PDB file of C-alpha atoms in Angstrom:
ATOM      1  CA  UNK A  23     -22.278 -20.575   6.173  1.00 35.00           C
ATOM      2  CA  UNK A  24     -18.842 -18.502   6.696  1.00 36.00           C
ATOM      3  CA  UNK A  25     -20.192 -15.902   8.606  1.00 37.00           C
ATOM      4  CA  UNK A  26     -20.602 -12.294   7.196  1.00 40.00           C
ATOM      5  CA  UNK A  27     -17.516  -9.516   7.412  1.00 40.00           C
ATOM      6  CA  UNK A  28     -18.375  -6.927  10.455  1.00 40.00           C
ATOM      7  CA  UNK A  29     -16.649  -4.468  12.004  1.00 41.00           C
ATOM      8  CA  UNK A  30     -15.734  -6.000  15.080  1.00 41.00           C
ATOM      9  CA  UNK A  31     -12.283  -6.405  15.808  1.00 43.00           C
ATOM     10  CA  UNK A  32     -11.423  -9.722  14.362  1.00 39.00           C
ATOM     11  CA  UNK A  33      -9.641 -12.860  15.983  1.00 38.00           C
ATOM     12  CA  UNK A  34      -7.088 -15.321  14.094  1.00 38.00           C
ATOM     13  CA  UNK A  35     -10.204 -18.285  13.839  1.00 37.00           C
ATOM     14  CA  UNK A  36     -11.957 -14.922  11.954  1.00 37.00           C
ATOM     15  CA  UNK A  37      -8.942 -14.637   9.378  1.00 39.00           C
ATOM     16  CA  UNK A  38      -8.607 -18.500   8.535  1.00 44.00           C
ATOM     17  CA  UNK A  39     -12.094 -18.863   7.968  1.00 53.00           C
ATOM     18  CA  UNK A  40     -13.519 -19.464   4.347  1.00 76.00           C
ATOM     19  CA  UNK A  41     -13.489 -16.318   2.851  1.00 84.00           C
ATOM     20  CA  UNK A  42     -17.449 -14.639   1.788  1.00 90.00           C
ATOM     21  CA  UNK A  43     -18.457 -12.791  -0.816  1.00 91.00           C
ATOM     22  CA  UNK A  44     -19.228 -10.113   1.684  1.00 92.00           C
ATOM     23  CA  UNK A  45     -15.434 -10.479   2.026  1.00 94.00           C
ATOM     24  CA  UNK A  46     -14.352 -10.494  -1.251  1.00 94.00           C
ATOM     25  CA  UNK A  47     -16.350  -7.656  -2.353  1.00 95.00           C
ATOM     26  CA  UNK A  48     -14.672  -5.507   0.755  1.00 94.00           C
ATOM     27  CA  UNK A  49     -11.196  -6.875  -1.055  1.00 96.00           C
ATOM     28  CA  UNK A  50     -12.368  -5.374  -3.936  1.00 96.00           C
ATOM     29  CA  UNK A  51     -13.302  -2.016  -2.917  1.00 95.00           C
ATOM     30  CA  UNK A  52      -9.920  -1.760  -0.731  1.00 96.00           C
ATOM     31  CA  UNK A  53      -8.026  -3.088  -3.853  1.00 96.00           C
ATOM     32  CA  UNK A  54     -10.023  -0.197  -6.339  1.00 94.00           C
ATOM     33  CA  UNK A  55      -8.469   2.948  -7.202  1.00 91.00           C
ATOM     34  CA  UNK A  56     -11.563   4.580  -6.121  1.00 92.00           C
ATOM     35  CA  UNK A  57     -10.423   4.848  -2.620  1.00 94.00           C
ATOM     36  CA  UNK A  58     -10.659   8.014  -1.683  1.00 94.00           C
ATOM     37  CA  UNK A  59      -7.000   8.237  -0.226  1.00 95.00           C
ATOM     38  CA  UNK A  60      -5.282  10.190  -3.176  1.00 92.00           C
ATOM     39  CA  UNK A  61      -2.938   7.020  -4.783  1.00 90.00           C
ATOM     40  CA  UNK A  62      -3.706   8.122  -8.211  1.00 90.00           C
ATOM     41  CA  UNK A  63      -1.421  11.336  -7.874  1.00 92.00           C
ATOM     42  CA  UNK A  64       1.237   9.552  -6.513  1.00 92.00           C
ATOM     43  CA  UNK A  65       3.992   7.972  -9.201  1.00 94.00           C
ATOM     44  CA  UNK A  66       6.449   6.808  -6.330  1.00 91.00           C
ATOM     45  CA  UNK A  67       9.448   7.346  -9.105  1.00 92.00           C
ATOM     46  CA  UNK A  68       7.904   6.131 -12.173  1.00 96.00           C
ATOM     47  CA  UNK A  69       7.699  10.194 -13.049  1.00 94.00           C
ATOM     48  CA  UNK A  70      10.782  10.341 -12.346  1.00 94.00           C
ATOM     49  CA  UNK A  71      12.063   7.680 -14.199  1.00 95.00           C
ATOM     50  CA  UNK A  72      10.365   8.808 -17.425  1.00 95.00           C
ATOM     51  CA  UNK A  73      12.423  12.074 -17.346  1.00 93.00           C
ATOM     52  CA  UNK A  74      15.596  10.917 -16.975  1.00 94.00           C
ATOM     53  CA  UNK A  75      14.992   8.455 -19.704  1.00 95.00           C
ATOM     54  CA  UNK A  76      15.038   4.847 -17.857  1.00 96.00           C
ATOM     55  CA  UNK A  77      11.536   4.148 -18.726  1.00 97.00           C
ATOM     56  CA  UNK A  78      10.506   5.131 -22.089  1.00 97.00           C
ATOM     57  CA  UNK A  79       7.686   2.599 -23.718  1.00 97.00           C
ATOM     58  CA  UNK A  80       6.155  -0.427 -22.241  1.00 98.00           C
ATOM     59  CA  UNK A  81       8.311  -2.834 -21.399  1.00 98.00           C
ATOM     60  CA  UNK A  82      10.215  -0.498 -19.661  1.00 98.00           C
ATOM     61  CA  UNK A  83       7.782   0.792 -17.437  1.00 98.00           C
ATOM     62  CA  UNK A  84       6.321  -3.300 -17.569  1.00 98.00           C
ATOM     63  CA  UNK A  85      10.240  -4.095 -16.124  1.00 98.00           C
ATOM     64  CA  UNK A  86      10.634  -1.091 -13.780  1.00 97.00           C
ATOM     65  CA  UNK A  87       7.618  -1.787 -11.753  1.00 98.00           C
ATOM     66  CA  UNK A  88       8.269  -5.691 -11.637  1.00 98.00           C
ATOM     67  CA  UNK A  89      11.178  -4.562 -10.454  1.00 97.00           C
ATOM     68  CA  UNK A  90       9.668  -2.284  -7.724  1.00 97.00           C
ATOM     69  CA  UNK A  91       7.306  -4.892  -6.713  1.00 97.00           C
ATOM     70  CA  UNK A  92       9.804  -7.087  -5.277  1.00 96.00           C
ATOM     71  CA  UNK A  93      12.424  -4.871  -4.445  1.00 95.00           C
ATOM     72  CA  UNK A  94      10.129  -2.516  -2.522  1.00 95.00           C
ATOM     73  CA  UNK A  95       6.809  -3.953  -2.148  1.00 97.00           C
ATOM     74  CA  UNK A  96       8.380  -7.197  -1.334  1.00 97.00           C
ATOM     75  CA  UNK A  97      10.747  -6.645   1.329  1.00 96.00           C
ATOM     76  CA  UNK A  98       9.020  -3.887   2.812  1.00 97.00           C
ATOM     77  CA  UNK A  99       5.029  -2.740   3.122  1.00 97.00           C
ATOM     78  CA  UNK A 100       3.509  -6.188   2.765  1.00 98.00           C
ATOM     79  CA  UNK A 101       5.651  -7.134   4.924  1.00 98.00           C
ATOM     80  CA  UNK A 102       5.215  -4.673   7.528  1.00 98.00           C
ATOM     81  CA  UNK A 103       1.474  -4.738   6.642  1.00 98.00           C
ATOM     82  CA  UNK A 104       1.199  -8.562   7.200  1.00 97.00           C
ATOM     83  CA  UNK A 105       2.953  -8.079  11.522  1.00 97.00           C
ATOM     84  CA  UNK A 106       1.213  -4.834  11.356  1.00 98.00           C
ATOM     85  CA  UNK A 107      -2.506  -6.858  10.334  1.00 97.00           C
ATOM     86  CA  UNK A 108      -1.477  -9.533  13.036  1.00 96.00           C
ATOM     87  CA  UNK A 109      -0.527  -6.634  15.619  1.00 97.00           C
ATOM     88  CA  UNK A 110      -4.533  -5.665  14.754  1.00 97.00           C
ATOM     89  CA  UNK A 111      -5.467  -8.757  15.575  1.00 95.00           C
ATOM     90  CA  UNK A 112      -3.819  -9.440  18.970  1.00 95.00           C
ATOM     91  CA  UNK A 113      -4.993  -5.471  19.897  1.00 95.00           C
ATOM     92  CA  UNK A 114      -0.590  -5.229  20.648  1.00 97.00           C
ATOM     93  CA  UNK A 115      -0.692  -1.087  20.719  1.00 97.00           C
ATOM     94  CA  UNK A 116       2.907  -0.956  21.348  1.00 98.00           C
ATOM     95  CA  UNK A 117       3.809  -3.130  18.174  1.00 98.00           C
ATOM     96  CA  UNK A 118       2.239  -1.119  15.958  1.00 98.00           C
ATOM     97  CA  UNK A 119       3.614   2.224  17.064  1.00 98.00           C
ATOM     98  CA  UNK A 120       6.627   0.339  16.553  1.00 98.00           C
ATOM     99  CA  UNK A 121       6.217  -0.184  12.931  1.00 98.00           C
ATOM    100  CA  UNK A 122       4.488   2.987  12.256  1.00 98.00           C
ATOM    101  CA  UNK A 123       7.734   4.130  13.276  1.00 98.00           C
ATOM    102  CA  UNK A 124       9.834   1.920  11.329  1.00 97.00           C
ATOM    103  CA  UNK A 125       7.567   2.854   7.737  1.00 97.00           C
ATOM    104  CA  UNK A 126       8.048   6.655   8.412  1.00 97.00           C
ATOM    105  CA  UNK A 127      12.130   6.711   9.445  1.00 96.00           C
ATOM    106  CA  UNK A 128      12.578   4.174   5.860  1.00 96.00           C
ATOM    107  CA  UNK A 129      10.849   6.303   3.905  1.00 95.00           C
ATOM    108  CA  UNK A 130      13.681   7.430   1.764  1.00 93.00           C
ATOM    109  CA  UNK A 131      12.380  10.649   0.821  1.00 95.00           C
ATOM    110  CA  UNK A 132      10.595  13.859   1.688  1.00 94.00           C
ATOM    111  CA  UNK A 133       7.867  13.304  -1.060  1.00 95.00           C
ATOM    112  CA  UNK A 134       7.493   9.154  -0.111  1.00 95.00           C
ATOM    113  CA  UNK A 135       7.264  10.009   3.330  1.00 96.00           C
ATOM    114  CA  UNK A 136       4.341  12.788   2.677  1.00 96.00           C
ATOM    115  CA  UNK A 137       2.537   9.824   0.359  1.00 96.00           C
ATOM    116  CA  UNK A 138       2.895   7.559   3.745  1.00 97.00           C
ATOM    117  CA  UNK A 139       1.460  10.178   6.140  1.00 98.00           C
ATOM    118  CA  UNK A 140      -1.722  11.531   3.497  1.00 97.00           C
ATOM    119  CA  UNK A 141      -2.868   8.199   1.839  1.00 97.00           C
ATOM    120  CA  UNK A 142      -2.643   6.855   5.917  1.00 97.00           C
ATOM    121  CA  UNK A 143      -4.770  10.203   7.421  1.00 97.00           C
ATOM    122  CA  UNK A 144      -6.889   9.337   4.336  1.00 97.00           C
ATOM    123  CA  UNK A 145      -7.760   6.221   4.883  1.00 97.00           C
ATOM    124  CA  UNK A 146      -8.120   6.486   8.678  1.00 96.00           C
ATOM    125  CA  UNK A 147     -10.795   9.008   7.613  1.00 95.00           C
ATOM    126  CA  UNK A 148     -12.383   6.823   5.240  1.00 95.00           C
ATOM    127  CA  UNK A 149     -12.894   4.113   8.409  1.00 95.00           C
ATOM    128  CA  UNK A 150     -14.411   7.048  10.363  1.00 92.00           C
ATOM    129  CA  UNK A 151     -17.057   7.864   7.508  1.00 90.00           C
ATOM    130  CA  UNK A 152     -17.640   4.001   7.058  1.00 85.00           C
ATOM    131  CA  UNK A 153     -17.588   2.299  10.455  1.00 70.00           C
ATOM    132  CA  UNK A 154     -16.625   4.707  13.499  1.00 54.00           C
ATOM    133  CA  UNK A 155     -19.601   4.047  15.045  1.00 53.00           C
ATOM    134  CA  UNK A 156     -20.165   0.768  14.442  1.00 65.00           C
ATOM    135  CA  UNK A 157     -18.628  -0.421  17.770  1.00 76.00           C
ATOM    136  CA  UNK A 158     -16.983   0.520  20.807  1.00 75.00           C
ATOM    137  CA  UNK A 159     -14.672  -1.919  19.612  1.00 77.00           C
ATOM    138  CA  UNK A 160     -13.789  -0.678  16.482  1.00 81.00           C
ATOM    139  CA  UNK A 161     -13.755   3.168  17.789  1.00 87.00           C
ATOM    140  CA  UNK A 162     -11.048   1.576  20.187  1.00 91.00           C
ATOM    141  CA  UNK A 163      -8.609   0.852  16.729  1.00 93.00           C
ATOM    142  CA  UNK A 164      -9.865   3.738  15.403  1.00 95.00           C
ATOM    143  CA  UNK A 165      -8.528   6.126  18.076  1.00 94.00           C
ATOM    144  CA  UNK A 166      -5.822   3.743  18.351  1.00 96.00           C
ATOM    145  CA  UNK A 167      -4.927   4.559  15.161  1.00 97.00           C
ATOM    146  CA  UNK A 168      -5.043   8.452  14.766  1.00 96.00           C
ATOM    147  CA  UNK A 169      -3.183   8.338  17.982  1.00 97.00           C
ATOM    148  CA  UNK A 170       0.384   7.114  16.009  1.00 97.00           C
ATOM    149  CA  UNK A 171       2.674   9.570  15.677  1.00 95.00           C
ATOM    150  CA  UNK A 172       3.162  11.984  13.684  1.00 96.00           C
ATOM    151  CA  UNK A 173       0.660  10.622  11.683  1.00 96.00           C
ATOM    152  CA  UNK A 174      -0.389   7.031  10.977  1.00 98.00           C
ATOM    153  CA  UNK A 175       1.102   5.411   7.693  1.00 98.00           C
ATOM    154  CA  UNK A 176       0.092   3.868   4.746  1.00 98.00           C
ATOM    155  CA  UNK A 177       0.186   0.316   5.686  1.00 98.00           C
ATOM    156  CA  UNK A 178      -0.743   0.454   9.017  1.00 98.00           C
ATOM    157  CA  UNK A 179      -3.749   2.309   8.340  1.00 98.00           C
ATOM    158  CA  UNK A 180      -4.211  -0.193   5.309  1.00 98.00           C
ATOM    159  CA  UNK A 181      -3.505  -3.029   7.859  1.00 98.00           C
ATOM    160  CA  UNK A 182      -5.957  -1.991  10.308  1.00 97.00           C
ATOM    161  CA  UNK A 183      -8.823  -1.895   6.839  1.00 97.00           C
ATOM    162  CA  UNK A 184      -7.553  -5.814   6.154  1.00 97.00           C
ATOM    163  CA  UNK A 185      -8.048  -6.310   9.347  1.00 95.00           C
ATOM    164  CA  UNK A 186     -12.112  -5.457   9.968  1.00 93.00           C
ATOM    165  CA  UNK A 187     -12.321  -7.768   6.777  1.00 94.00           C
ATOM    166  CA  UNK A 188     -11.655 -10.626   7.986  1.00 92.00           C
ATOM    167  CA  UNK A 189      -9.577 -11.682   5.749  1.00 95.00           C
ATOM    168  CA  UNK A 190      -6.515 -14.132   5.993  1.00 95.00           C
ATOM    169  CA  UNK A 191      -3.372 -12.163   5.495  1.00 96.00           C
ATOM    170  CA  UNK A 192      -2.616 -14.210   2.273  1.00 97.00           C
ATOM    171  CA  UNK A 193      -6.266 -12.644   0.706  1.00 97.00           C
ATOM    172  CA  UNK A 194      -5.587  -9.025   2.695  1.00 96.00           C
ATOM    173  CA  UNK A 195      -1.951  -9.180   1.487  1.00 98.00           C
ATOM    174  CA  UNK A 196      -2.791 -10.036  -2.450  1.00 98.00           C
ATOM    175  CA  UNK A 197      -5.654  -7.390  -2.610  1.00 97.00           C
ATOM    176  CA  UNK A 198      -2.894  -4.488  -0.594  1.00 97.00           C
ATOM    177  CA  UNK A 199      -0.685  -5.872  -3.571  1.00 98.00           C
ATOM    178  CA  UNK A 200      -3.348  -5.325  -6.424  1.00 97.00           C
ATOM    179  CA  UNK A 201      -4.382  -2.434  -5.643  1.00 97.00           C
ATOM    180  CA  UNK A 202      -1.052  -1.075  -5.576  1.00 97.00           C
ATOM    181  CA  UNK A 203      -0.376  -2.296  -8.557  1.00 97.00           C
ATOM    182  CA  UNK A 204      -3.553  -0.896 -10.603  1.00 96.00           C
ATOM    183  CA  UNK A 205      -2.410   2.452  -9.152  1.00 96.00           C
ATOM    184  CA  UNK A 206       1.245   2.364 -11.577  1.00 97.00           C
ATOM    185  CA  UNK A 207       0.204   0.869 -14.476  1.00 97.00           C
ATOM    186  CA  UNK A 208      -2.637   3.973 -14.107  1.00 96.00           C
ATOM    187  CA  UNK A 209       0.464   6.597 -13.569  1.00 96.00           C
ATOM    188  CA  UNK A 210       2.654   4.426 -15.944  1.00 97.00           C
ATOM    189  CA  UNK A 211      -0.276   4.784 -18.562  1.00 97.00           C
ATOM    190  CA  UNK A 212      -0.502   8.922 -17.891  1.00 96.00           C
ATOM    191  CA  UNK A 213       3.808   9.375 -17.602  1.00 95.00           C
ATOM    192  CA  UNK A 214       4.966   7.012 -20.878  1.00 96.00           C
ATOM    193  CA  UNK A 215       2.672   7.810 -22.209  1.00 96.00           C
ATOM    194  CA  UNK A 216       0.561   4.747 -23.358  1.00 97.00           C
ATOM    195  CA  UNK A 217      -2.102   2.891 -24.244  1.00 97.00           C
ATOM    196  CA  UNK A 218      -4.953   1.288 -22.164  1.00 97.00           C
ATOM    197  CA  UNK A 219      -3.817  -2.625 -23.913  1.00 98.00           C
ATOM    198  CA  UNK A 220      -0.417  -1.769 -22.727  1.00 98.00           C
ATOM    199  CA  UNK A 221      -1.246  -1.279 -19.429  1.00 97.00           C
ATOM    200  CA  UNK A 222      -3.561  -4.355 -19.041  1.00 98.00           C
ATOM    201  CA  UNK A 223      -0.848  -6.101 -20.457  1.00 98.00           C
ATOM    202  CA  UNK A 224       1.779  -5.009 -17.612  1.00 98.00           C
ATOM    203  CA  UNK A 225      -1.148  -5.270 -14.978  1.00 98.00           C
ATOM    204  CA  UNK A 226      -1.523  -9.290 -16.161  1.00 98.00           C
ATOM    205  CA  UNK A 227       2.282  -9.143 -16.393  1.00 98.00           C
ATOM    206  CA  UNK A 228       2.534  -8.581 -12.244  1.00 98.00           C
ATOM    207  CA  UNK A 229      -0.904  -9.814 -11.709  1.00 97.00           C
ATOM    208  CA  UNK A 230       1.168 -13.489 -12.600  1.00 98.00           C
ATOM    209  CA  UNK A 231       3.673 -12.339 -10.296  1.00 98.00           C
ATOM    210  CA  UNK A 232       1.892 -11.411  -7.282  1.00 98.00           C
ATOM    211  CA  UNK A 233       1.178 -14.838  -5.301  1.00 98.00           C
ATOM    212  CA  UNK A 234       4.726 -15.550  -5.168  1.00 98.00           C
ATOM    213  CA  UNK A 235       5.974 -11.508  -3.889  1.00 98.00           C
ATOM    214  CA  UNK A 236       3.188 -11.637  -1.119  1.00 98.00           C
ATOM    215  CA  UNK A 237       4.384 -15.333  -0.475  1.00 98.00           C
ATOM    216  CA  UNK A 238       7.599 -14.309  -0.289  1.00 97.00           C
ATOM    217  CA  UNK A 239       6.736 -11.050   2.394  1.00 97.00           C
ATOM    218  CA  UNK A 240       5.219 -13.177   4.947  1.00 97.00           C
ATOM    219  CA  UNK A 241       7.326 -16.006   4.963  1.00 96.00           C
ATOM    220  CA  UNK A 242       9.530 -12.904   5.350  1.00 94.00           C
ATOM    221  CA  UNK A 243      11.725 -12.511   9.426  1.00 90.00           C
ATOM    222  CA  UNK A 244      11.329  -9.949  11.102  1.00 88.00           C
ATOM    223  CA  UNK A 245      15.058  -8.985  10.962  1.00 89.00           C
ATOM    224  CA  UNK A 246      14.975  -9.266   7.367  1.00 93.00           C
ATOM    225  CA  UNK A 247      12.522  -6.855   6.383  1.00 93.00           C
ATOM    226  CA  UNK A 248      14.203  -3.502   4.495  1.00 92.00           C
ATOM    227  CA  UNK A 249      13.690  -0.727   2.420  1.00 91.00           C
ATOM    228  CA  UNK A 250      16.929  -0.326   0.792  1.00 89.00           C
ATOM    229  CA  UNK A 251      16.327   1.208  -2.982  1.00 92.00           C
ATOM    230  CA  UNK A 252      18.702   3.501  -3.997  1.00 92.00           C
ATOM    231  CA  UNK A 253      18.336   4.466  -7.896  1.00 92.00           C
ATOM    232  CA  UNK A 254      14.561   4.719  -6.450  1.00 92.00           C
ATOM    233  CA  UNK A 255      15.155   7.169  -3.433  1.00 92.00           C
ATOM    234  CA  UNK A 256      17.372   9.426  -5.927  1.00 94.00           C
ATOM    235  CA  UNK A 257      15.271   9.646  -8.314  1.00 93.00           C
ATOM    236  CA  UNK A 258      12.536  10.872  -5.717  1.00 93.00           C
ATOM    237  CA  UNK A 259      14.224  13.072  -4.487  1.00 92.00           C
ATOM    238  CA  UNK A 260      14.678  14.620  -7.991  1.00 91.00           C
ATOM    239  CA  UNK A 261      11.165  14.395  -8.506  1.00 91.00           C
ATOM    240  CA  UNK A 262      11.169  16.442  -5.759  1.00 89.00           C
ATOM    241  CA  UNK A 263      12.377  19.080  -7.318  1.00 88.00           C
ATOM    242  CA  UNK A 264      11.597  18.235 -11.747  1.00 84.00           C
ATOM    243  CA  UNK A 265      10.577  20.985 -13.853  1.00 80.00           C
ATOM    244  CA  UNK A 266       7.526  19.744 -14.338  1.00 81.00           C
ATOM    245  CA  UNK A 267       5.049  17.156 -12.941  1.00 82.00           C
ATOM    246  CA  UNK A 268       1.312  14.996 -13.197  1.00 86.00           C
ATOM    247  CA  UNK A 269       1.941  13.515 -10.367  1.00 88.00           C
ATOM    248  CA  UNK A 270       2.665  14.376  -6.505  1.00 78.00           C
ATOM    249  CA  UNK A 271       5.703  11.693  -5.694  1.00 80.00           C
TER     250      UNK A 271
END
């Protein structure tokens, strides 16, 4: 029988075991839009794409999100989360600081950086409330996360939450990618706007693409990781002064 997930720091061997039902449920909780980190309040440039006319219906919203999944999430946040997951498992504080610096330095606009910082801080608080006092080792992990300056970024904080479930890297990144997809589809439904059925079709399309993107992210070399999405950066910068907004990014 697979061991139940715990809040103890996990080892590589633990991460490689078959997932228990409890671990699956913990991953579902981390992927849920109900996770209290404010993900629902961000569109990551999608609202500006709608305002500019680049996204105007279901087909264009689906194409936009598929591109963002492959070109942004798949080349930056997923690979850096995988690297951070390995660093948490190894207890490598220096590596975690370097990865956190990389995330914040490569956010191309102020609002995208603020999003990474706010969601990272919120997840830290959620982890503290959930399991911060369960063990000395768990408390040390949270102290390290809190010490990251100027703030713990979202991918690094999320990697710790994933590490504490005991899930293997592939299942962990599938969780991260699907959680992102749910938030972005919800943003598209509000911003375009679209109906719920259109949203589910878009989520189906993203779900079909996610496994290959995750596998590519896990195989990506350190030097190949990048954050280069010029049009997204331009739209995000324009969104900062957009006249009417539903979202913070």
